[in-house]
Coordinates of C-alpha atoms in Angstrom, one line a residue:
X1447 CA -13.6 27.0 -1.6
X1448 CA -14.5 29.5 0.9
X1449 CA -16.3 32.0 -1.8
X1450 CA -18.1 28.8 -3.1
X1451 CA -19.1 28.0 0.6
X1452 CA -20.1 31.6 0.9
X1453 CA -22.0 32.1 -1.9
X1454 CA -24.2 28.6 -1.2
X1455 CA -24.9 28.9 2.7
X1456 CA -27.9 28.4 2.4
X1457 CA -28.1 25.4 1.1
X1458 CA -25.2 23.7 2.5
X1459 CA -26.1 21.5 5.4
X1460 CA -22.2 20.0 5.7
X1461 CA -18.9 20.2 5.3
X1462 CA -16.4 17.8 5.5
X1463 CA -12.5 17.5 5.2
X1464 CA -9.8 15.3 5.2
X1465 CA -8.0 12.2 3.7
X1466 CA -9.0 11.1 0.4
X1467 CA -6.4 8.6 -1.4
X1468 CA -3.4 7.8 0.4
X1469 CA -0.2 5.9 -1.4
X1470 CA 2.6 5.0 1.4
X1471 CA 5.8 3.8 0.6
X1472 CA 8.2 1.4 2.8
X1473 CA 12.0 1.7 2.6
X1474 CA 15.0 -0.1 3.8
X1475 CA 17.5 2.6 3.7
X1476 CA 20.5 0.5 3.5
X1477 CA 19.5 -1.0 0.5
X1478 CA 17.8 2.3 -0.9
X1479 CA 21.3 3.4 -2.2
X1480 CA 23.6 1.9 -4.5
X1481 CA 26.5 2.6 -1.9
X1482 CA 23.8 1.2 1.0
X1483 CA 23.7 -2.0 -0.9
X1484 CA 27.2 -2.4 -1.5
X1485 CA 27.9 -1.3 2.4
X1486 CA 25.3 -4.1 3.3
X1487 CA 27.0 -6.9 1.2
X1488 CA 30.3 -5.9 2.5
X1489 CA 28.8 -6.6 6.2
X1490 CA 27.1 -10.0 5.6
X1491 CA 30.3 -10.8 3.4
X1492 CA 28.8 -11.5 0.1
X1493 CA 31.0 -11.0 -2.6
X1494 CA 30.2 -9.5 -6.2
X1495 CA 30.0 -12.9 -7.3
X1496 CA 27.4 -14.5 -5.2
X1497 CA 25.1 -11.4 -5.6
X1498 CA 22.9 -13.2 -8.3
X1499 CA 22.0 -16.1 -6.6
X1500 CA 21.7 -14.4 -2.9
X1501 CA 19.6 -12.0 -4.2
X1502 CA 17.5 -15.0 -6.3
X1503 CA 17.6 -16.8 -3.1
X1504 CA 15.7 -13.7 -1.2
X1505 CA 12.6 -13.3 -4.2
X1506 CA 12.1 -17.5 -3.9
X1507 CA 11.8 -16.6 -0.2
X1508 CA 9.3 -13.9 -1.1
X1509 CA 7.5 -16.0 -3.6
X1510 CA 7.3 -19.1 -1.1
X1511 CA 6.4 -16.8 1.4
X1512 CA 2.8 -15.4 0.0
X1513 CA 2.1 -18.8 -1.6
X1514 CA 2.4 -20.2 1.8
X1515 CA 0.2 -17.4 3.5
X1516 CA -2.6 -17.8 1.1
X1517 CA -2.8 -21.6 1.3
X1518 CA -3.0 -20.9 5.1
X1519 CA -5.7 -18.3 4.8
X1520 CA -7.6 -20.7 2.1
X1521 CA -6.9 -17.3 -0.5
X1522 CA -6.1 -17.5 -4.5
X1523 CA -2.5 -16.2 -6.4
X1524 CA -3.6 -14.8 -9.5
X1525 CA -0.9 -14.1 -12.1
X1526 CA -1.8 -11.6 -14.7
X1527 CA 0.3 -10.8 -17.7
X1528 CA -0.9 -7.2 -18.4
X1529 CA -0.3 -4.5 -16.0
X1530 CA -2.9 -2.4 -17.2
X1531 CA -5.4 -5.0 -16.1
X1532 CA -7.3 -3.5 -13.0
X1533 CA -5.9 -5.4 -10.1
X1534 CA -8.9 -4.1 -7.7
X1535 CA -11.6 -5.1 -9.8
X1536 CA -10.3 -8.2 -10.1
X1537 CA -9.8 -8.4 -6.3
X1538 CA -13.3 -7.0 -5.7
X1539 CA -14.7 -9.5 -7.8
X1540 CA -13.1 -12.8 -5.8
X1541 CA -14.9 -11.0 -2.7
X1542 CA -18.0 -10.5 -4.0
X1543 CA -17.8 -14.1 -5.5
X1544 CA -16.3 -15.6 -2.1
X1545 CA -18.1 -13.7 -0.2
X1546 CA -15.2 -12.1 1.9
X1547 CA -16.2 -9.8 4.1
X1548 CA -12.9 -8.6 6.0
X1549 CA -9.2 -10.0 5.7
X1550 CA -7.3 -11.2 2.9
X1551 CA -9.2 -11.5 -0.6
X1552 CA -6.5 -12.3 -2.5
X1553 CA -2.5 -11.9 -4.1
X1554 CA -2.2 -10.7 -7.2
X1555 CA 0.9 -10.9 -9.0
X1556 CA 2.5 -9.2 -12.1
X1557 CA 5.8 -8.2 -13.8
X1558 CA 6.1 -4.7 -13.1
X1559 CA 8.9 -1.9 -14.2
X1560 CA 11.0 -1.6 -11.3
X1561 CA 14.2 0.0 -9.5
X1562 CA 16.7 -2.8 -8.8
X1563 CA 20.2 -3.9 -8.8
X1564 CA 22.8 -5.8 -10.7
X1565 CA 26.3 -6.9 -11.0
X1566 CA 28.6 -6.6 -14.3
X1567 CA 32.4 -5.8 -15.3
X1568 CA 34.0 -2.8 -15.2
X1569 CA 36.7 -2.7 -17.8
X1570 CA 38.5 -0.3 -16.6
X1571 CA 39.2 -2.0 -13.2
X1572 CA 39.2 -5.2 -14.3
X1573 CA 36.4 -6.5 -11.6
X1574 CA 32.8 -6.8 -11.3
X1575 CA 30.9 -3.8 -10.3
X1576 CA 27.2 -3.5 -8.1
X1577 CA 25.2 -1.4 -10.5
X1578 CA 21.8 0.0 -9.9
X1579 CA 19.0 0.6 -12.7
X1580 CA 15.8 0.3 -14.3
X1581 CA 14.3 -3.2 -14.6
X1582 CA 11.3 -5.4 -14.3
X1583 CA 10.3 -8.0 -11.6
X1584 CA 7.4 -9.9 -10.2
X1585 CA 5.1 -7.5 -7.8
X1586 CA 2.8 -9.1 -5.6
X1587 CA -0.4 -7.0 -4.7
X1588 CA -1.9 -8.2 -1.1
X1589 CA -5.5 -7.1 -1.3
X1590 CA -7.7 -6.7 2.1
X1591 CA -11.3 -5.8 3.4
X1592 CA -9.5 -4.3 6.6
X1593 CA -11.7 -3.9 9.5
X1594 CA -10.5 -0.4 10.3
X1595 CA -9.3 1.2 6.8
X1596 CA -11.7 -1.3 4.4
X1597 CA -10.4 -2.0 1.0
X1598 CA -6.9 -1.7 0.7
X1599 CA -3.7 -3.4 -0.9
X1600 CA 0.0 -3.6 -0.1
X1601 CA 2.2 -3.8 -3.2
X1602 CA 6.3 -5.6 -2.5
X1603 CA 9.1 -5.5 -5.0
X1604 CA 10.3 -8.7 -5.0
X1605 CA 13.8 -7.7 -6.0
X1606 CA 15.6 -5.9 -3.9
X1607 CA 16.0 -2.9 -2.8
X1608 CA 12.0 -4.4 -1.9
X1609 CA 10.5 -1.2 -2.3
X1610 CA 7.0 -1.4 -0.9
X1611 CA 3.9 0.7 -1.1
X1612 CA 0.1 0.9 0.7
X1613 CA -2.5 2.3 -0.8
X1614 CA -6.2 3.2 1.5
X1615 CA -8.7 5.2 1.1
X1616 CA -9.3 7.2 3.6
X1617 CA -12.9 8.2 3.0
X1618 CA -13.8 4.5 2.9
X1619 CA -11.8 4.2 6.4
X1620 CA -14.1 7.2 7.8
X1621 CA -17.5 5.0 6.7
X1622 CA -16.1 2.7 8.7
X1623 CA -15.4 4.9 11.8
X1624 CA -18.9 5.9 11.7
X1625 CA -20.6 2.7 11.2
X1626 CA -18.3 2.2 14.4
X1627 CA -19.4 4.9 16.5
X1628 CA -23.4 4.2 14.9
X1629 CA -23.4 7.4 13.0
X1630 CA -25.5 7.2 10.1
X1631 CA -24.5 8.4 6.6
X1632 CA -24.8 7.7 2.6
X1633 CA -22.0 7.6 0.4
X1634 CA -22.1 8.5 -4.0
X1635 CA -19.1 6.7 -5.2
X1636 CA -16.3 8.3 -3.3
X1637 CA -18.1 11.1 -1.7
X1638 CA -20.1 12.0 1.4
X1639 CA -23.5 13.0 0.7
X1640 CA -25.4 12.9 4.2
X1641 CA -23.7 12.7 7.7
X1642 CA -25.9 12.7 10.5
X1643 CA -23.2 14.1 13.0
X1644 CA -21.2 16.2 10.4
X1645 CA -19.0 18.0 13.5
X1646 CA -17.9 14.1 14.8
X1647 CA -17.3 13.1 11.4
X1648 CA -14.9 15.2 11.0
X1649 CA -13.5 14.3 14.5
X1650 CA -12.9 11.8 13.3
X1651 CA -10.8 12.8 10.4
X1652 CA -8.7 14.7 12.3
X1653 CA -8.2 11.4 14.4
X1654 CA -7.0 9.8 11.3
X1655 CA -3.9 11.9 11.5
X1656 CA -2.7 10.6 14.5
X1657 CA -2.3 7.2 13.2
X1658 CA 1.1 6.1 14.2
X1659 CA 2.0 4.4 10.7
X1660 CA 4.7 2.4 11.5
X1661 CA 3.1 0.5 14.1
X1662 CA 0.1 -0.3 11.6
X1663 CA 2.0 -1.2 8.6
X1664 CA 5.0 -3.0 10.2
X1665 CA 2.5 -5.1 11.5
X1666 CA 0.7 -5.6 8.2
X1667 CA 3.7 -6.6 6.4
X1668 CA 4.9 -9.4 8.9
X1669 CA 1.3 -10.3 8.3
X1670 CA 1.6 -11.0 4.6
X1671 CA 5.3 -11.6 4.4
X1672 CA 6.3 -13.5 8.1
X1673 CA 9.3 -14.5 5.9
X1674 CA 10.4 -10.3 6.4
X1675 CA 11.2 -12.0 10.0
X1676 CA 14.1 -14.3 8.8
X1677 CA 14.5 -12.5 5.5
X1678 CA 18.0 -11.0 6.4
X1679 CA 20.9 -11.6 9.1
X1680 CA 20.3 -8.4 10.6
X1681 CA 17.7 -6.5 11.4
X1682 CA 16.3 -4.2 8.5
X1683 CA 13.5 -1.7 9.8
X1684 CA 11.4 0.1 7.2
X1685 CA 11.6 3.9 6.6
X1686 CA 7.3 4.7 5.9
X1687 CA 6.8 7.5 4.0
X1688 CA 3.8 9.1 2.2
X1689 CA 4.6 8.6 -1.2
X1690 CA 1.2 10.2 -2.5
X1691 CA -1.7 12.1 -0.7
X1692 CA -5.0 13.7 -1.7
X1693 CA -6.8 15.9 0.6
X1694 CA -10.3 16.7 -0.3
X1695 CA -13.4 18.5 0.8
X1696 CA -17.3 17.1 0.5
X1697 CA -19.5 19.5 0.5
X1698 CA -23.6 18.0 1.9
X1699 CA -26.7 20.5 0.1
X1700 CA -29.7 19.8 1.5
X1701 CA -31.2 18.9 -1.4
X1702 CA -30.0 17.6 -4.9
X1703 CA -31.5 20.7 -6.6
X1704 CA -29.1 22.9 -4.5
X1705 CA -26.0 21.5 -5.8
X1706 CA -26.6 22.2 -9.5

């Protein structure tokens, strides 16, 4: 990058870096594990034989939970049998059609591979046995126009262990710190192509990794799922984590002939 910016000077008017995509993932660590889980059940006292219908008890909590958001918030569940459909278009569309302009546009729902848990026999001991595997659940996808990081969505497991992730973007959360702080700039697709103030733009990128994560997204999920309150007998705090990051670089030519 720095030969490319050498060798193009003098036509670049800009440069800019920082967040690009951004997956985060949420994690009770007591359930994470398989030995977690079956520490957890031992200290609520559920035995190996109510596991089924405890755990079907806490996804109908789930379920009842985002239905009963959305009819508050006057916002659609969408089911959709293919995961391959693209949930954000679909998302994008209900706000364009609705016109939303910030909050929750929609849930989106869908049976997903997952990571999860189950009880069987063990032969050998002559008992059942907490097992932990592949398997596939309903996921529900909360999509948002956030105010501060613009689209976005916050995907929950609704079989435990409840894995969760949040995806932004952070260039589309920088267009909306400068709109903010009435800096003027044009955006191709993904990218940065004029800045007016290119030095406090990326100010404020660097701000963006300050954020104090758990704050933002604890608060998001109660949020979307109040029902996280009263979910559990005792308090489960999520581990955040980023899951998946892209950094990248957008580079401003004064001209479109410059950048062939």
């Amino acid at each position: 990058m720095n030969q490319f910016l050498t060798q193009h000077r003098s036509s670049v008017k800009g440069v800019i870096s920082g967040w690009d995509r951004i997956r985060f993932r949420g994690t009770i660590r007591w359930l994470a594990t398989l030995n977690g889980m079956a520490s957890f059940l031992r200290t609520i006292g559920v035995l190996m034989v109510q596991f089924r219908s405890w755990a079907m008890q806490i996804t109908a909590e789930l379920k009842n939970g985002a239905a009963q958001v959305c009819e508050l918030k006057g916002r659609p569940v969408i089911y959709v049998a293919s995961s391959n459909r693209r949930k954000e278009s679909i998302a994008m569309g209900i706000a364009e059609r609705d016109g939303i302009r910030e909050g929750l546009i929609c849930v989106i729902t869908c049976v997903e591979p997952c990571h999860t848990f189950s009880v069987g026999p063990n032969a050998v001991l002559k008992q059942l046995e907490l097992r932990q595997g592949p398997g596939k659940c309903l996921h529900q996808y909360f999509y948002f126009l956030d105010p501060q990081f613009g689209l976005m969505h916050l995907r929950l497991q609704t079989w435990l262990p409840l894995t969760i992730h949040i995806c932004i973007n952070g260039r589309e959360w920088l267009a909306n710190q400068l709109r903010a702080a009435g800096i003027g700039f044009r955006q191709r697709d993904n990218c940065f192509v004029q800045i007016d103030d290119v030095s406090a733009a990326q100010s404020l990128l660097d701000q963006q990794l300050q954020t104090n994560w758990s704050s933002v997204f604890d608060t998001l999920l109660l949020t979307v799922q109040p029902s996280f309150k009263t979910l559990f007998p005792l308090r489960l705090d999520h581990y955040w984590s980023a899951d998946e990051t892209e950094w990248a670089t957008d580079v401003m030519f004064a001209s479109s002939n410059d950048s062939v």
